[in-house]
Structures are given as structure tokens and as C-alpha cells.
mmCIF file of C-alpha atoms and ligand atoms in Angstrom:
data_model
loop_
_atom_site.group_PDB
_atom_site.id
_atom_site.type_symbol
_atom_site.label_atom_id
_atom_site.label_comp_id
_atom_site.label_asym_id
_atom_site.label_seq_id
_atom_site.Cartn_x
_atom_site.Cartn_y
_atom_site.Cartn_z
ATOM 1 C CA MET A 19 -15.738 10.365 29.587
ATOM 2 C CA PRO A 20 -15.613 8.765 26.120
ATOM 3 C CA PHE A 21 -12.653 9.716 23.939
ATOM 4 C CA SER A 22 -13.995 12.070 21.272
ATOM 5 C CA GLY A 23 -10.874 13.115 19.382
ATOM 6 C CA LYS A 24 -8.597 11.342 16.943
ATOM 7 C CA CYS A 25 -5.944 8.776 17.759
ATOM 8 C CA LEU A 26 -2.766 8.141 15.781
ATOM 9 C CA ALA A 27 -1.274 4.722 16.536
ATOM 10 C CA ILE A 28 2.256 3.761 15.449
ATOM 11 C CA SER A 29 2.608 0.026 14.960
ATOM 12 C CA GLY A 30 5.072 -2.658 14.003
ATOM 13 C CA GLY A 31 3.937 -6.237 13.606
ATOM 14 C CA VAL A 32 2.147 -8.551 15.959
ATOM 15 C CA GLY A 33 2.157 -6.606 19.246
ATOM 16 C CA GLY A 34 1.167 -3.397 17.541
ATOM 17 C CA ALA A 35 -1.649 -5.069 15.635
ATOM 18 C CA LYS A 36 -3.153 -6.370 18.899
ATOM 19 C CA LEU A 37 -3.421 -2.904 20.430
ATOM 20 C CA ALA A 38 -4.631 -1.456 17.111
ATOM 21 C CA LEU A 39 -7.468 -4.006 17.239
ATOM 22 C CA GLY A 40 -8.335 -2.942 20.792
ATOM 23 C CA LEU A 41 -8.378 0.710 19.734
ATOM 24 C CA SER A 42 -10.540 -0.128 16.700
ATOM 25 C CA ARG A 43 -13.144 -1.671 18.994
ATOM 26 C CA ILE A 44 -13.415 1.488 21.122
ATOM 27 C CA LEU A 45 -13.078 4.240 18.544
ATOM 28 C CA ALA A 46 -15.225 5.017 15.528
ATOM 29 C CA PRO A 47 -13.336 4.173 12.309
ATOM 30 C CA GLU A 48 -12.751 7.843 11.463
ATOM 31 C CA GLN A 49 -11.137 8.399 14.885
ATOM 32 C CA LEU A 50 -8.262 5.976 14.310
ATOM 33 C CA THR A 51 -5.272 6.142 11.982
ATOM 34 C CA VAL A 52 -2.683 3.353 12.207
ATOM 35 C CA ILE A 53 0.746 4.005 10.700
ATOM 36 C CA ALA A 54 2.800 0.870 10.137
ATOM 37 C CA ASN A 55 6.561 0.444 9.915
ATOM 38 C CA THR A 56 7.788 -0.442 6.425
ATOM 39 C CA GLY A 57 11.439 -1.072 7.287
ATOM 40 C CA ASP A 58 10.674 -4.817 7.253
ATOM 41 C CA ASP A 59 9.410 -4.659 3.673
ATOM 42 C CA PHE A 60 11.377 -6.584 1.071
ATOM 43 C CA ILE A 61 11.235 -8.087 -2.390
ATOM 44 C CA HIS A 62 11.089 -11.867 -2.107
ATOM 45 C CA LEU A 63 10.572 -14.275 -5.029
ATOM 46 C CA GLY A 64 10.045 -11.110 -7.070
ATOM 47 C CA LEU A 65 7.120 -10.062 -4.835
ATOM 48 C CA ALA A 66 6.750 -6.831 -2.847
ATOM 49 C CA ILE A 67 6.068 -7.879 0.759
ATOM 50 C CA SER A 68 4.967 -5.494 3.535
ATOM 51 C CA PRO A 69 4.716 -7.630 6.692
ATOM 52 C CA ASP A 70 3.781 -5.001 9.285
ATOM 53 C CA LEU A 71 1.143 -3.377 7.077
ATOM 54 C CA ASP A 72 -0.346 -6.799 6.272
ATOM 55 C CA THR A 73 -0.353 -7.927 9.917
ATOM 56 C CA VAL A 74 -2.310 -4.842 10.986
ATOM 57 C CA MET A 75 -4.604 -5.016 7.953
ATOM 58 C CA TYR A 76 -5.422 -8.701 8.390
ATOM 59 C CA THR A 77 -5.974 -8.161 12.134
ATOM 60 C CA LEU A 78 -8.372 -5.240 11.628
ATOM 61 C CA ALA A 79 -10.157 -7.285 8.924
ATOM 62 C CA ASP A 80 -10.305 -10.272 11.294
ATOM 63 C CA VAL A 81 -8.722 -12.585 8.741
ATOM 64 C CA ASP A 82 -5.420 -12.865 10.626
ATOM 65 C CA ASN A 83 -3.832 -16.126 11.678
ATOM 66 C CA LYS A 84 -4.301 -15.817 15.424
ATOM 67 C CA GLU A 85 -1.842 -18.601 16.248
ATOM 68 C CA VAL A 86 1.287 -17.067 14.738
ATOM 69 C CA GLY A 87 0.176 -13.443 14.379
ATOM 70 C CA TRP A 88 1.093 -13.005 10.710
ATOM 71 C CA GLY A 89 -0.463 -14.172 7.429
ATOM 72 C CA GLN A 90 -4.098 -15.188 7.029
ATOM 73 C CA SER A 91 -6.263 -17.711 8.852
ATOM 74 C CA GLY A 92 -7.494 -20.867 7.129
ATOM 75 C CA GLU A 93 -4.519 -20.872 4.810
ATOM 76 C CA SER A 94 -3.598 -23.568 2.281
ATOM 77 C CA TRP A 95 0.048 -24.026 1.318
ATOM 78 C CA ASN A 96 -0.128 -25.465 -2.208
ATOM 79 C CA PHE A 97 2.058 -22.742 -3.708
ATOM 80 C CA LEU A 98 4.798 -23.231 -1.118
ATOM 81 C CA GLU A 99 4.719 -27.037 -1.447
ATOM 82 C CA ALA A 100 4.967 -26.727 -5.228
ATOM 83 C CA LEU A 101 7.831 -24.229 -4.868
ATOM 84 C CA GLU A 102 9.584 -26.648 -2.493
ATOM 85 C CA ARG A 103 9.374 -29.386 -5.117
ATOM 86 C CA LEU A 104 11.011 -26.997 -7.575
ATOM 87 C CA GLY A 105 13.818 -26.281 -5.110
ATOM 88 C CA GLY A 106 12.760 -22.671 -4.578
ATOM 89 C CA GLU A 107 13.244 -20.589 -1.407
ATOM 90 C CA THR A 108 10.615 -21.570 1.137
ATOM 91 C CA TRP A 109 12.098 -20.159 4.392
ATOM 92 C CA PHE A 110 9.614 -17.267 4.238
ATOM 93 C CA ARG A 111 6.281 -19.005 4.495
ATOM 94 C CA LEU A 112 3.695 -17.649 2.077
ATOM 95 C CA GLY A 113 0.194 -19.111 2.290
ATOM 96 C CA ASP A 114 -1.951 -19.195 -0.849
ATOM 97 C CA ARG A 115 -4.309 -16.409 0.287
ATOM 98 C CA ASP A 116 -1.439 -14.260 1.565
ATOM 99 C CA LEU A 117 0.312 -14.819 -1.752
ATOM 100 C CA ALA A 118 -2.583 -13.132 -3.545
ATOM 101 C CA THR A 119 -1.984 -9.975 -1.468
ATOM 102 C CA HIS A 120 1.684 -9.879 -2.475
ATOM 103 C CA ILE A 121 0.937 -10.547 -6.139
ATOM 104 C CA PHE A 122 -1.765 -7.843 -6.132
ATOM 105 C CA ARG A 123 0.596 -5.377 -4.457
ATOM 106 C CA THR A 124 3.441 -6.161 -6.837
ATOM 107 C CA GLN A 125 1.216 -5.778 -9.885
ATOM 108 C CA LYS A 126 -0.071 -2.406 -8.625
ATOM 109 C CA TYR A 127 3.482 -1.262 -7.832
ATOM 110 C CA LEU A 128 4.526 -2.119 -11.371
ATOM 111 C CA GLY A 129 1.511 -0.145 -12.579
ATOM 112 C CA GLY A 130 2.846 2.919 -10.753
ATOM 113 C CA SER A 131 0.656 2.892 -7.627
ATOM 114 C CA SER A 132 2.148 4.014 -4.306
ATOM 115 C CA LEU A 133 2.192 1.758 -1.262
ATOM 116 C CA SER A 134 -0.360 4.100 0.338
ATOM 117 C CA GLU A 135 -2.705 3.755 -2.642
ATOM 118 C CA ILE A 136 -2.284 -0.017 -2.707
ATOM 119 C CA THR A 137 -2.915 -0.273 1.048
ATOM 120 C CA ARG A 138 -6.077 1.837 0.661
ATOM 121 C CA GLU A 139 -7.349 -0.501 -2.078
ATOM 122 C CA LEU A 140 -6.552 -3.630 -0.082
ATOM 123 C CA CYS A 141 -8.263 -2.201 3.025
ATOM 124 C CA LEU A 142 -11.344 -1.299 0.992
ATOM 125 C CA THR A 143 -11.583 -4.852 -0.340
ATOM 126 C CA LEU A 144 -11.020 -6.379 3.111
ATOM 127 C CA GLY A 145 -13.552 -4.058 4.734
ATOM 128 C CA VAL A 146 -11.038 -2.264 6.976
ATOM 129 C CA ARG A 147 -12.626 1.118 7.695
ATOM 130 C CA GLN A 148 -9.913 2.615 9.897
ATOM 131 C CA LYS A 149 -7.158 4.520 8.129
ATOM 132 C CA LEU A 150 -4.094 2.294 7.701
ATOM 133 C CA ALA A 151 -1.031 3.635 5.927
ATOM 134 C CA PRO A 152 2.688 3.004 5.561
ATOM 135 C CA MET A 153 5.003 5.379 7.429
ATOM 136 C CA THR A 154 6.395 6.426 4.049
ATOM 137 C CA ASP A 155 5.930 5.668 0.347
ATOM 138 C CA ASP A 156 9.683 5.865 -0.135
ATOM 139 C CA LYS A 157 12.077 2.929 0.164
ATOM 140 C CA VAL A 158 13.406 2.509 3.709
ATOM 141 C CA SER A 159 15.070 -0.794 4.676
ATOM 142 C CA THR A 160 16.042 -1.940 8.137
ATOM 143 C CA VAL A 161 19.511 -3.483 8.159
ATOM 144 C CA VAL A 162 20.812 -5.457 11.135
ATOM 145 C CA ASN A 163 24.503 -5.008 11.957
ATOM 146 C CA THR A 164 25.747 -8.143 13.720
ATOM 147 C CA ARG A 165 28.487 -8.256 16.324
ATOM 148 C CA ASP A 166 30.704 -10.283 13.982
ATOM 149 C CA GLY A 167 30.601 -7.436 11.460
ATOM 150 C CA LYS A 168 27.953 -8.735 9.056
ATOM 151 C CA THR A 169 24.948 -6.816 7.789
ATOM 152 C CA LEU A 170 21.679 -8.679 7.356
ATOM 153 C CA SER A 171 18.432 -7.615 5.737
ATOM 154 C CA PHE A 172 15.715 -7.622 8.347
ATOM 155 C CA GLN A 173 13.808 -10.685 7.129
ATOM 156 C CA HIS A 174 17.018 -12.662 6.746
ATOM 157 C CA TYR A 175 17.813 -11.848 10.392
ATOM 158 C CA PHE A 176 14.275 -12.300 11.687
ATOM 159 C CA VAL A 177 12.961 -15.274 9.704
ATOM 160 C CA ARG A 178 15.723 -17.045 7.775
ATOM 161 C CA ASP A 179 18.230 -16.864 10.647
ATOM 162 C CA HIS A 180 15.601 -17.064 13.435
ATOM 163 C CA CYS A 181 16.947 -13.930 15.193
ATOM 164 C CA GLU A 182 20.039 -15.969 16.196
ATOM 165 C CA PRO A 183 22.779 -13.527 15.041
ATOM 166 C CA VAL A 184 24.041 -11.276 17.860
ATOM 167 C CA VAL A 185 23.071 -7.682 17.046
ATOM 168 C CA ALA A 186 25.377 -4.683 17.405
ATOM 169 C CA GLY A 187 23.056 -2.070 15.915
ATOM 170 C CA PHE A 188 20.637 -1.169 13.149
ATOM 171 C CA GLU A 189 20.511 1.085 10.111
ATOM 172 C CA PHE A 190 17.522 2.315 8.171
ATOM 173 C CA THR A 191 18.838 2.776 4.676
ATOM 174 C CA GLY A 192 17.046 5.455 2.667
ATOM 175 C CA ILE A 193 15.488 7.115 5.712
ATOM 176 C CA GLY A 194 17.472 10.345 5.309
ATOM 177 C CA ASN A 195 15.554 11.381 2.216
ATOM 178 C CA ALA A 196 12.278 9.576 2.874
ATOM 179 C CA SER A 197 9.109 11.611 3.428
ATOM 180 C CA MET A 198 6.200 10.782 5.698
ATOM 181 C CA SER A 199 3.276 9.325 3.806
ATOM 182 C CA GLU A 200 0.384 11.713 3.189
ATOM 183 C CA GLU A 201 -1.856 9.902 5.679
ATOM 184 C CA PHE A 202 0.876 10.083 8.307
ATOM 185 C CA SER A 203 1.402 13.829 8.049
ATOM 186 C CA ARG A 204 -2.347 14.387 7.721
ATOM 187 C CA ALA A 205 -2.972 12.463 10.949
ATOM 188 C CA ILE A 206 -0.324 14.466 12.802
ATOM 189 C CA THR A 207 -1.611 17.847 11.627
ATOM 190 C CA ASP A 208 -5.304 16.957 12.044
ATOM 191 C CA PRO A 209 -6.766 19.561 14.480
ATOM 192 C CA ALA A 210 -8.837 16.781 16.097
ATOM 193 C CA LEU A 211 -5.720 14.764 17.045
ATOM 194 C CA GLU A 212 -5.789 14.141 20.778
ATOM 195 C CA ILE A 213 -3.280 11.345 21.332
ATOM 196 C CA VAL A 214 -0.378 9.514 19.708
ATOM 197 C CA VAL A 215 -0.015 5.887 20.799
ATOM 198 C CA ILE A 216 3.235 3.975 20.344
ATOM 199 C CA CYS A 217 2.105 0.341 20.308
ATOM 200 C CA PRO A 218 4.009 -2.450 22.126
ATOM 201 C CA SER A 219 6.226 -3.198 19.132
ATOM 202 C CA ASN A 220 9.965 -3.694 19.002
ATOM 203 C CA PRO A 221 11.445 -0.281 19.911
ATOM 204 C CA PHE A 222 14.614 -0.721 17.812
ATOM 205 C CA VAL A 223 13.354 -2.170 14.521
ATOM 206 C CA SER A 224 9.612 -1.407 14.474
ATOM 207 C CA VAL A 225 9.122 1.913 16.310
ATOM 208 C CA ALA A 226 12.472 3.633 15.709
ATOM 209 C CA PRO A 227 12.219 3.586 11.868
ATOM 210 C CA VAL A 228 8.875 5.404 12.093
ATOM 211 C CA LEU A 229 10.051 8.024 14.609
ATOM 212 C CA ARG A 230 13.320 8.600 12.786
ATOM 213 C CA LEU A 231 11.585 9.618 9.561
ATOM 214 C CA PRO A 232 12.510 13.266 8.962
ATOM 215 C CA GLY A 233 10.028 15.655 10.574
ATOM 216 C CA VAL A 234 8.065 13.079 12.574
ATOM 217 C CA GLN A 235 9.297 13.966 16.066
ATOM 218 C CA ASP A 236 9.111 17.738 15.599
ATOM 219 C CA SER A 237 5.671 17.691 13.996
ATOM 220 C CA ILE A 238 4.270 15.446 16.730
ATOM 221 C CA MET A 239 5.802 17.568 19.527
ATOM 222 C CA GLU A 240 4.376 20.708 17.948
ATOM 223 C CA ARG A 241 0.870 19.306 18.501
ATOM 224 C CA ASN A 242 1.332 19.287 22.263
ATOM 225 C CA VAL A 243 -0.790 16.132 22.679
ATOM 226 C CA PRO A 244 -0.037 13.146 24.913
ATOM 227 C CA VAL A 245 2.374 10.657 23.324
ATOM 228 C CA VAL A 246 1.991 7.340 25.109
ATOM 229 C CA ALA A 247 4.068 4.205 24.603
ATOM 230 C CA VAL A 248 3.171 0.731 25.815
ATOM 231 C CA SER A 249 6.103 -1.357 26.985
ATOM 232 C CA PRO A 250 6.747 -4.403 24.781
ATOM 233 C CA ILE A 251 8.687 -5.945 27.687
ATOM 234 C CA ILE A 252 6.814 -7.604 30.552
ATOM 235 C CA ALA A 253 8.778 -9.036 33.494
ATOM 236 C CA GLY A 254 11.974 -9.101 31.471
ATOM 237 C CA GLN A 255 10.443 -10.854 28.453
ATOM 238 C CA ALA A 256 9.177 -9.743 25.074
ATOM 239 C CA ILE A 257 5.783 -11.334 24.453
ATOM 240 C CA LYS A 258 6.868 -12.140 20.924
ATOM 241 C CA GLY A 259 9.978 -11.454 18.925
ATOM 242 C CA PRO A 260 13.590 -10.532 19.700
ATOM 243 C CA ALA A 261 13.193 -7.244 21.647
ATOM 244 C CA ALA A 262 14.526 -8.636 24.959
ATOM 245 C CA LYS A 263 17.356 -10.539 23.211
ATOM 246 C CA MET A 264 18.320 -7.356 21.341
ATOM 247 C CA MET A 265 18.350 -5.377 24.594
ATOM 248 C CA ARG A 266 20.686 -7.906 26.176
ATOM 249 C CA GLU A 267 22.979 -7.829 23.151
ATOM 250 C CA LEU A 268 22.940 -4.018 23.168
ATOM 251 C CA GLY A 269 23.995 -4.049 26.821
ATOM 252 C CA LYS A 270 20.656 -2.830 28.151
ATOM 253 C CA PRO A 271 18.670 -4.401 31.021
ATOM 254 C CA GLN A 272 15.659 -6.278 29.669
ATOM 255 C CA THR A 273 13.194 -4.201 31.630
ATOM 256 C CA ALA A 274 10.233 -1.942 30.942
ATOM 257 C CA SER A 275 12.112 0.996 32.459
ATOM 258 C CA ALA A 276 15.048 0.361 30.097
ATOM 259 C CA VAL A 277 12.597 0.675 27.190
ATOM 260 C CA ALA A 278 11.342 3.969 28.665
ATOM 261 C CA GLU A 279 14.949 5.158 29.014
ATOM 262 C CA TYR A 280 15.620 4.246 25.389
ATOM 263 C CA TYR A 281 12.634 6.238 24.169
ATOM 264 C CA VAL A 282 13.470 9.232 26.394
ATOM 265 C CA SER A 283 17.130 9.339 25.396
ATOM 266 C CA GLU A 284 16.680 8.559 21.681
ATOM 267 C CA PHE A 285 13.573 10.684 21.105
ATOM 268 C CA ARG A 286 14.074 13.493 23.616
ATOM 269 C CA GLY A 287 10.924 15.314 24.643
ATOM 270 C CA LEU A 288 8.618 13.137 22.532
ATOM 271 C CA LEU A 289 7.002 10.803 25.062
ATOM 272 C CA THR A 290 4.703 12.033 27.805
ATOM 273 C CA GLY A 291 3.345 8.719 29.093
ATOM 274 C CA PHE A 292 4.322 5.081 29.478
ATOM 275 C CA VAL A 293 2.225 1.984 30.164
ATOM 276 C CA ILE A 294 3.727 -0.987 32.005
ATOM 277 C CA ASP A 295 2.395 -4.303 33.161
ATOM 278 C CA SER A 296 1.339 -4.942 36.757
ATOM 279 C CA GLN A 297 4.246 -7.401 37.021
ATOM 280 C CA ASP A 298 6.607 -4.418 36.558
ATOM 281 C CA GLU A 299 4.912 -2.163 39.100
ATOM 282 C CA ASN A 300 8.169 -1.847 41.043
ATOM 283 C CA GLN A 301 9.619 0.137 38.105
ATOM 284 C CA THR A 302 7.001 2.900 38.307
ATOM 285 C CA GLY A 303 9.287 5.203 40.307
ATOM 286 C CA ALA A 304 12.185 4.883 37.864
ATOM 287 C CA ILE A 305 9.904 5.603 34.912
ATOM 288 C CA ARG A 306 8.202 8.562 36.578
ATOM 289 C CA ALA A 307 11.699 9.904 37.354
ATOM 290 C CA LEU A 308 12.181 10.107 33.567
ATOM 291 C CA GLY A 309 9.319 12.612 33.499
ATOM 292 C CA LEU A 310 6.804 10.116 32.102
ATOM 293 C CA GLU A 311 3.298 9.812 33.445
ATOM 294 C CA THR A 312 3.048 6.082 34.119
ATOM 295 C CA ILE A 313 0.064 3.739 34.112
ATOM 296 C CA VAL A 314 0.328 0.233 35.565
ATOM 297 C CA THR A 315 -2.178 -2.243 34.145
ATOM 298 C CA ASN A 316 -2.476 -5.611 32.423
ATOM 299 C CA THR A 317 -0.561 -5.271 29.130
ATOM 300 C CA LEU A 318 -0.540 -8.994 28.287
ATOM 301 C CA MET A 319 -3.130 -9.136 25.494
ATOM 302 C CA LEU A 320 -4.334 -12.738 25.402
ATOM 303 C CA THR A 321 -8.008 -12.099 24.703
ATOM 304 C CA LEU A 322 -9.947 -9.550 22.677
ATOM 305 C CA GLN A 323 -11.157 -8.042 25.952
ATOM 306 C CA ASP A 324 -7.513 -7.619 27.059
ATOM 307 C CA ARG A 325 -6.884 -5.684 23.841
ATOM 308 C CA ILE A 326 -9.907 -3.470 24.444
ATOM 309 C CA ASP A 327 -9.102 -2.890 28.126
ATOM 310 C CA LEU A 328 -5.497 -1.887 27.344
ATOM 311 C CA ALA A 329 -6.688 0.463 24.593
ATOM 312 C CA ASP A 330 -9.124 1.992 27.092
ATOM 313 C CA GLN A 331 -6.318 2.565 29.612
ATOM 314 C CA VAL A 332 -4.107 4.160 26.969
ATOM 315 C CA LEU A 333 -6.837 6.539 25.798
ATOM 316 C CA ALA A 334 -7.264 7.701 29.408
ATOM 317 C CA PHE A 335 -3.969 9.581 28.957
ATOM 318 C CA THR A 336 -5.708 12.346 26.998
ATOM 319 C CA GLY A 337 -5.650 15.920 28.184
ATOM 320 C CA PRO A 338 -2.942 18.583 27.895
ATOM 321 C CA ARG A 339 0.671 17.430 27.531
ATOM 322 C CA GLY A 340 2.666 17.151 30.683
ATOM 323 C CA GLY A 341 -0.382 17.647 32.904
ATOM 324 C CA THR A 342 -0.476 15.105 35.683
ATOM 325 C CA GLN A 343 -4.187 14.307 35.547
HETATM 326 N N1 FO1 B 429 7.554 -14.619 10.343
HETATM 327 C C1 FO1 B 429 8.206 -15.800 10.601
HETATM 328 O O1 FO1 B 429 8.769 -15.930 11.685
HETATM 329 N N2 FO1 B 429 8.237 -16.805 9.678
HETATM 330 C C2 FO1 B 429 7.654 -16.700 8.474
HETATM 331 O O2 FO1 B 429 7.730 -17.632 7.662
HETATM 332 C C3 FO1 B 429 6.936 -15.490 8.180
HETATM 333 C C4 FO1 B 429 6.249 -15.325 6.969
HETATM 334 C C5 FO1 B 429 5.520 -14.137 6.772
HETATM 335 C C6 FO1 B 429 4.770 -13.958 5.615
HETATM 336 C C7 FO1 B 429 4.052 -12.780 5.415
HETATM 337 C C8 FO1 B 429 4.074 -11.780 6.376
HETATM 338 O O3 FO1 B 429 3.371 -10.641 6.189
HETATM 339 C C9 FO1 B 429 4.807 -11.938 7.559
HETATM 340 C C10 FO1 B 429 5.534 -13.115 7.752
HETATM 341 N N3 FO1 B 429 6.261 -13.312 8.926
HETATM 342 C C11 FO1 B 429 6.928 -14.479 9.165
HETATM 343 C C12 FO1 B 429 6.306 -12.294 9.976
HETATM 344 C C13 FO1 B 429 7.250 -11.168 9.631
HETATM 345 O O4 FO1 B 429 8.520 -11.569 9.285
HETATM 346 C C14 FO1 B 429 7.271 -10.270 10.871
HETATM 347 O O5 FO1 B 429 5.974 -10.119 11.305
HETATM 348 C C15 FO1 B 429 7.684 -8.826 10.664
HETATM 349 O O6 FO1 B 429 8.540 -8.603 9.654
HETATM 350 C C16 FO1 B 429 8.208 -8.348 12.006
HETATM 351 O O7 FO1 B 429 7.169 -7.772 12.699
#
């Protein structure tokens, strides 16, 4: 039976954008709202950069660089080469087309626009018809606490230092008095909402900042709809990014069931379902024991069809909360 309600998807960067694309191919534009993490946002070279929002936006607009998963396809690098010659900072690679997005965003910010308004304008120009919004329009920054007592801004940890520092924990500065963006709270309170999907993004630095925003967990639980997360770990590996390395450094097994345990213990009562890859089928029992309805399927999204098939599986979780369909 085709899914007729509305879907709210919570996404970080690359992994989240893949599932968001799959969902966008199944659902009508007005059925899908994607809320992106903004804890990775930072000011770099004087420019306001929102990596997770841009990754989802470029993916839904089909202008994304499909090799690396961020930035635009068909890029030229004249700006960066010229900056290099001047001795500027080039560790964060900004293509010429991508640069225009950051300059546009910065100019709008300086003109008093909110990140939500700017994202709406960018999506309109790029032809993205689904609703895409930041988790908040307030400043929230993910900080990485390293085992040797340092604190790193997220992009310094992730890009400049290649995720090498050993993590001890994370902080989301500013989150205590940040409010959900209008689109976010509207999507949660929409009477037509039938499912919340937590995309296969990094649980600690992409999903946690969104769920920790004041009021998010309670307002989602009040809706009594399925809340389904897709494991970002397959057979002990993260498909992309440092999730498995972080789990090891945090003393957790690098398994899909350890991700489920993290979500259940950190966000008690929020999740109702969990999707794992066929390679992790042997963990179904442990995950069901956590009270999560579990689906085993292919979660490795290599092709567009993989993205669509996974989205289809996730949407099959609809129906009343806690029911074992
Ligand atoms: N990630 C990298 O590993 N290296 C880069 O040089 C890089 C540049 C970049 C530029 C724009 C953008 O929107 C994202 C960019 N990313 C880069 C990815 C970004 O750091 C991550 O996607 C997120 O912050 C984590 O999901």
C-alpha cells in the first residue's frame, strides 16, 4: 500500500543525503521534509559554510559530486589554486561553484536573513521541491573533546586533522538555548506526519545534535508515530566517515546493535524501529531485545535503486507505534 502520509527525515552529511534521495524518489515533494544537522557549520575564510545542508541540497538537486559525496559535480578549482598561491588556507576544499553558495549565504546572513530563509532561497534556485531546513536557526557548534584533553572544532577534527585525533566525547555549544527551526517544529506537529526517519548518519556528531535540541524528543514522542533509524554501521564498518573509529575510541563495539543500544539509552523511548544490513542479520535478536522492531535488508546504497529500495523498506514501518505489524 503506497505511503500516503508525511515523512520527516533527520540527516547528517553523505549517508543521510543518500537515503533522503531515495525517499524523494518515492514520495511526492510535499510528503517529505528533511532536517539537516548544523553542528558542522562554521565560518571559514570569512564565509558561512553549512556542509550537511549543502550535501542534502546538492544531492536532491542532482548537482552533487557523486565521487566524494560533498560539494558540486563538474567543479573547477581556480579560486582554491589562486588562494594557494597567496598562501591562504586550502585544507577545506572549496570548488568555484560551491564557493558561490557560501558567498551567497554569507551575503544573505549579513543582510539579516535566517539560515532557514537562505536555504529556502537556495533550494528554489536549485529546483529542490522537498522541504529542506536546518535543525535550528540558532548557533550550535559541535566540539570534539580529544583523549589528550584538547577541544577541536568539528571541521578541524574531520577535515584538517583527517579524523585522526582520538575522541573522548562531544559537546554541542549553544544547544541549551537553541530552538528548533520553524520547518522542523512544523513537520513534527503536522497532523499528516506518519513516520520519522533517522538516516544512516553518524549517531554522535550528526544525529545527536538534532535530537538533543530542546523539545525535539518530547514533541516527536507525543506524535506516537514510528521513529525508524537506519544503522550507519555495516559489518563493523562505517560506509563513510569516522563513526566506527569513534565507537572504538568510546569503548563501544563497532556493531549495528551497539548503535541501536546508543540510541535506546541516549534517547529513551524515542526509537520504535531499526534497519540493519543483511550482513548483520545475526544481531536481529539483540536489537529486538531492546524493544525495536527490526528490518534486515540491503542498507549499502551504491546505486540509485539501492537508495530507493532502502527508502521503500523504511517507509514500510508505518502504522501505530509499538505495533508489531
Ligand atoms: N570533507 C572533506 O573531507 N574534505 C574537504 O575538503 C571538504 C570540503 C567541503 C566543502 C564544502 C562542504 O559542504 C563539505 C565539505 N566536506 C569536506 C565535507 C564536510 O566536511 C562533511 O561532509 C560534513 O561536515 C560531515 O558530514
